[in-house]
């Protein structure tokens, strides 16, 4: 029972750390995405333990949630900010071309089409 509680705690801390890190990127407090090893280190566990725990708790690799949170933040910015797609890409540490590919892979549409559809 105690191990299950710890697994939930690690997973929750991981997701909260991702939220904070993405907000730090947007606010300019950091300029690079954290690697999974660094995230695990911040949580005082090994990267293998982080991967195992998150997969066990949530059913997906930690990078899946990382990408989902990036997409959610990108959508929020595309909807609510006047920033160009290139600037949003830059804030999220992508160049515009790679950001468009990444966004389309996860959503099925380009950031420009998403923004047009919403507006």
mmCIF file of C-alpha atoms in Angstrom:
data_model
loop_
_atom_site.group_PDB
_atom_site.id
_atom_site.type_symbol
_atom_site.label_atom_id
_atom_site.label_comp_id
_atom_site.label_asym_id
_atom_site.label_seq_id
_atom_site.Cartn_x
_atom_site.Cartn_y
_atom_site.Cartn_z
ATOM 1 C CA UNK A 1 0.000 0.000 0.000
ATOM 2 C CA UNK A 2 2.815 2.404 0.875
ATOM 3 C CA UNK A 3 4.544 1.766 -2.488
ATOM 4 C CA UNK A 4 1.302 2.603 -4.309
ATOM 5 C CA UNK A 5 1.029 5.894 -2.413
ATOM 6 C CA UNK A 6 4.640 6.734 -3.263
ATOM 7 C CA UNK A 7 4.039 5.933 -6.947
ATOM 8 C CA UNK A 8 1.063 8.286 -6.998
ATOM 9 C CA UNK A 9 3.106 10.955 -5.228
ATOM 10 C CA UNK A 10 5.974 10.642 -7.737
ATOM 11 C CA UNK A 11 3.584 10.833 -10.681
ATOM 12 C CA UNK A 12 1.780 13.862 -9.258
ATOM 13 C CA UNK A 13 5.099 15.597 -8.546
ATOM 14 C CA UNK A 14 6.262 14.853 -12.088
ATOM 15 C CA UNK A 15 3.127 16.382 -13.626
ATOM 16 C CA UNK A 16 3.345 19.451 -11.372
ATOM 17 C CA UNK A 17 7.019 19.899 -12.234
ATOM 18 C CA UNK A 18 6.134 19.780 -15.940
ATOM 19 C CA UNK A 19 3.497 22.482 -15.460
ATOM 20 C CA UNK A 20 5.970 24.677 -13.602
ATOM 21 C CA UNK A 21 8.706 24.105 -16.157
ATOM 22 C CA UNK A 22 6.471 24.950 -19.119
ATOM 23 C CA UNK A 23 5.341 28.108 -17.341
ATOM 24 C CA UNK A 24 8.994 28.991 -16.697
ATOM 25 C CA UNK A 25 9.630 28.621 -20.442
ATOM 26 C CA UNK A 26 6.720 30.887 -21.346
ATOM 27 C CA UNK A 27 7.785 33.492 -18.787
ATOM 28 C CA UNK A 28 11.400 33.381 -20.000
ATOM 29 C CA UNK A 29 12.799 32.096 -16.696
ATOM 30 C CA UNK A 30 14.433 29.221 -18.605
ATOM 31 C CA UNK A 31 15.205 28.650 -22.258
ATOM 32 C CA UNK A 32 15.573 24.891 -22.636
ATOM 33 C CA UNK A 33 13.403 21.883 -21.990
ATOM 34 C CA UNK A 34 14.423 19.686 -19.112
ATOM 35 C CA UNK A 35 15.609 16.210 -20.024
ATOM 36 C CA UNK A 36 13.957 13.276 -18.303
ATOM 37 C CA UNK A 37 17.205 12.622 -16.381
ATOM 38 C CA UNK A 38 17.130 16.126 -14.932
ATOM 39 C CA UNK A 39 13.457 15.861 -14.042
ATOM 40 C CA UNK A 40 14.130 12.575 -12.246
ATOM 41 C CA UNK A 41 17.052 14.182 -10.443
ATOM 42 C CA UNK A 42 14.799 17.052 -9.317
ATOM 43 C CA UNK A 43 12.460 14.413 -7.882
ATOM 44 C CA UNK A 44 15.402 12.597 -6.239
ATOM 45 C CA UNK A 45 14.831 9.339 -8.135
ATOM 46 C CA UNK A 46 16.490 7.592 -11.066
ATOM 47 C CA UNK A 47 15.186 8.203 -14.570
ATOM 48 C CA UNK A 48 14.380 4.479 -14.884
ATOM 49 C CA UNK A 49 12.285 4.636 -11.723
ATOM 50 C CA UNK A 50 10.482 7.745 -12.995
ATOM 51 C CA UNK A 51 9.692 6.093 -16.325
ATOM 52 C CA UNK A 52 8.529 2.864 -14.669
ATOM 53 C CA UNK A 53 6.419 4.663 -12.083
ATOM 54 C CA UNK A 54 4.655 7.048 -14.470
ATOM 55 C CA UNK A 55 3.971 4.256 -16.949
ATOM 56 C CA UNK A 56 2.579 2.066 -14.186
ATOM 57 C CA UNK A 57 0.423 4.857 -12.741
ATOM 58 C CA UNK A 58 -0.803 6.487 -15.955
ATOM 59 C CA UNK A 59 -0.303 3.903 -18.696
ATOM 60 C CA UNK A 60 2.037 6.003 -20.836
ATOM 61 C CA UNK A 61 5.693 6.988 -20.948
ATOM 62 C CA UNK A 62 6.497 10.284 -19.175
ATOM 63 C CA UNK A 63 7.335 11.906 -22.523
ATOM 64 C CA UNK A 64 3.725 11.365 -23.611
ATOM 65 C CA UNK A 65 2.535 13.638 -20.804
ATOM 66 C CA UNK A 66 5.334 16.097 -21.527
ATOM 67 C CA UNK A 67 4.158 16.363 -25.125
ATOM 68 C CA UNK A 68 0.502 16.604 -24.099
ATOM 69 C CA UNK A 69 1.283 19.513 -21.796
ATOM 70 C CA UNK A 70 3.272 21.288 -24.521
ATOM 71 C CA UNK A 71 0.359 20.878 -26.931
ATOM 72 C CA UNK A 72 -2.114 22.137 -24.317
ATOM 73 C CA UNK A 73 0.031 25.230 -23.690
ATOM 74 C CA UNK A 74 0.489 25.792 -27.430
ATOM 75 C CA UNK A 75 -3.275 25.616 -27.978
ATOM 76 C CA UNK A 76 -3.854 28.032 -25.111
ATOM 77 C CA UNK A 77 -1.372 30.495 -26.614
ATOM 78 C CA UNK A 78 -2.789 30.092 -30.126
ATOM 79 C CA UNK A 79 -6.284 30.816 -28.828
ATOM 80 C CA UNK A 80 -5.624 33.543 -26.270
ATOM 81 C CA UNK A 81 -2.523 35.408 -27.355
ATOM 82 C CA UNK A 82 -1.748 37.653 -30.289
ATOM 83 C CA UNK A 83 1.731 36.129 -30.604
ATOM 84 C CA UNK A 84 2.777 34.795 -33.977
ATOM 85 C CA UNK A 85 3.100 31.061 -34.440
ATOM 86 C CA UNK A 86 6.858 31.523 -34.815
ATOM 87 C CA UNK A 87 7.025 33.356 -31.457
ATOM 88 C CA UNK A 88 4.946 30.650 -29.756
ATOM 89 C CA UNK A 89 7.263 28.039 -31.247
ATOM 90 C CA UNK A 90 10.281 29.959 -29.951
ATOM 91 C CA UNK A 91 8.792 30.231 -26.442
ATOM 92 C CA UNK A 92 8.315 26.468 -26.450
ATOM 93 C CA UNK A 93 11.933 25.989 -27.655
ATOM 94 C CA UNK A 94 11.065 24.971 -31.213
ATOM 95 C CA UNK A 95 11.855 26.513 -34.550
ATOM 96 C CA UNK A 96 8.665 27.274 -36.507
ATOM 97 C CA UNK A 97 9.008 24.358 -38.935
ATOM 98 C CA UNK A 98 9.617 21.706 -36.277
ATOM 99 C CA UNK A 99 6.870 23.159 -34.096
ATOM 100 C CA UNK A 100 4.362 22.891 -36.946
ATOM 101 C CA UNK A 101 5.348 19.260 -37.547
ATOM 102 C CA UNK A 102 5.154 18.469 -33.838
ATOM 103 C CA UNK A 103 1.788 20.207 -33.464
ATOM 104 C CA UNK A 104 0.338 18.450 -36.515
ATOM 105 C CA UNK A 105 1.593 15.059 -35.330
ATOM 106 C CA UNK A 106 -0.265 15.462 -32.039
ATOM 107 C CA UNK A 107 -3.397 17.292 -33.204
ATOM 108 C CA UNK A 108 -3.829 16.365 -36.854
ATOM 109 C CA UNK A 109 -3.652 19.975 -38.004
ATOM 110 C CA UNK A 110 -1.131 22.774 -38.305
ATOM 111 C CA UNK A 111 -1.022 25.562 -35.728
ATOM 112 C CA UNK A 112 -2.221 27.999 -38.405
ATOM 113 C CA UNK A 113 -5.244 25.876 -39.272
ATOM 114 C CA UNK A 114 -6.000 25.384 -35.582
ATOM 115 C CA UNK A 115 -5.910 29.123 -34.976
ATOM 116 C CA UNK A 116 -8.099 29.875 -38.030
ATOM 117 C CA UNK A 117 -10.660 27.267 -36.983
ATOM 118 C CA UNK A 118 -10.876 28.708 -33.464
ATOM 119 C CA UNK A 119 -11.107 32.382 -34.477
#
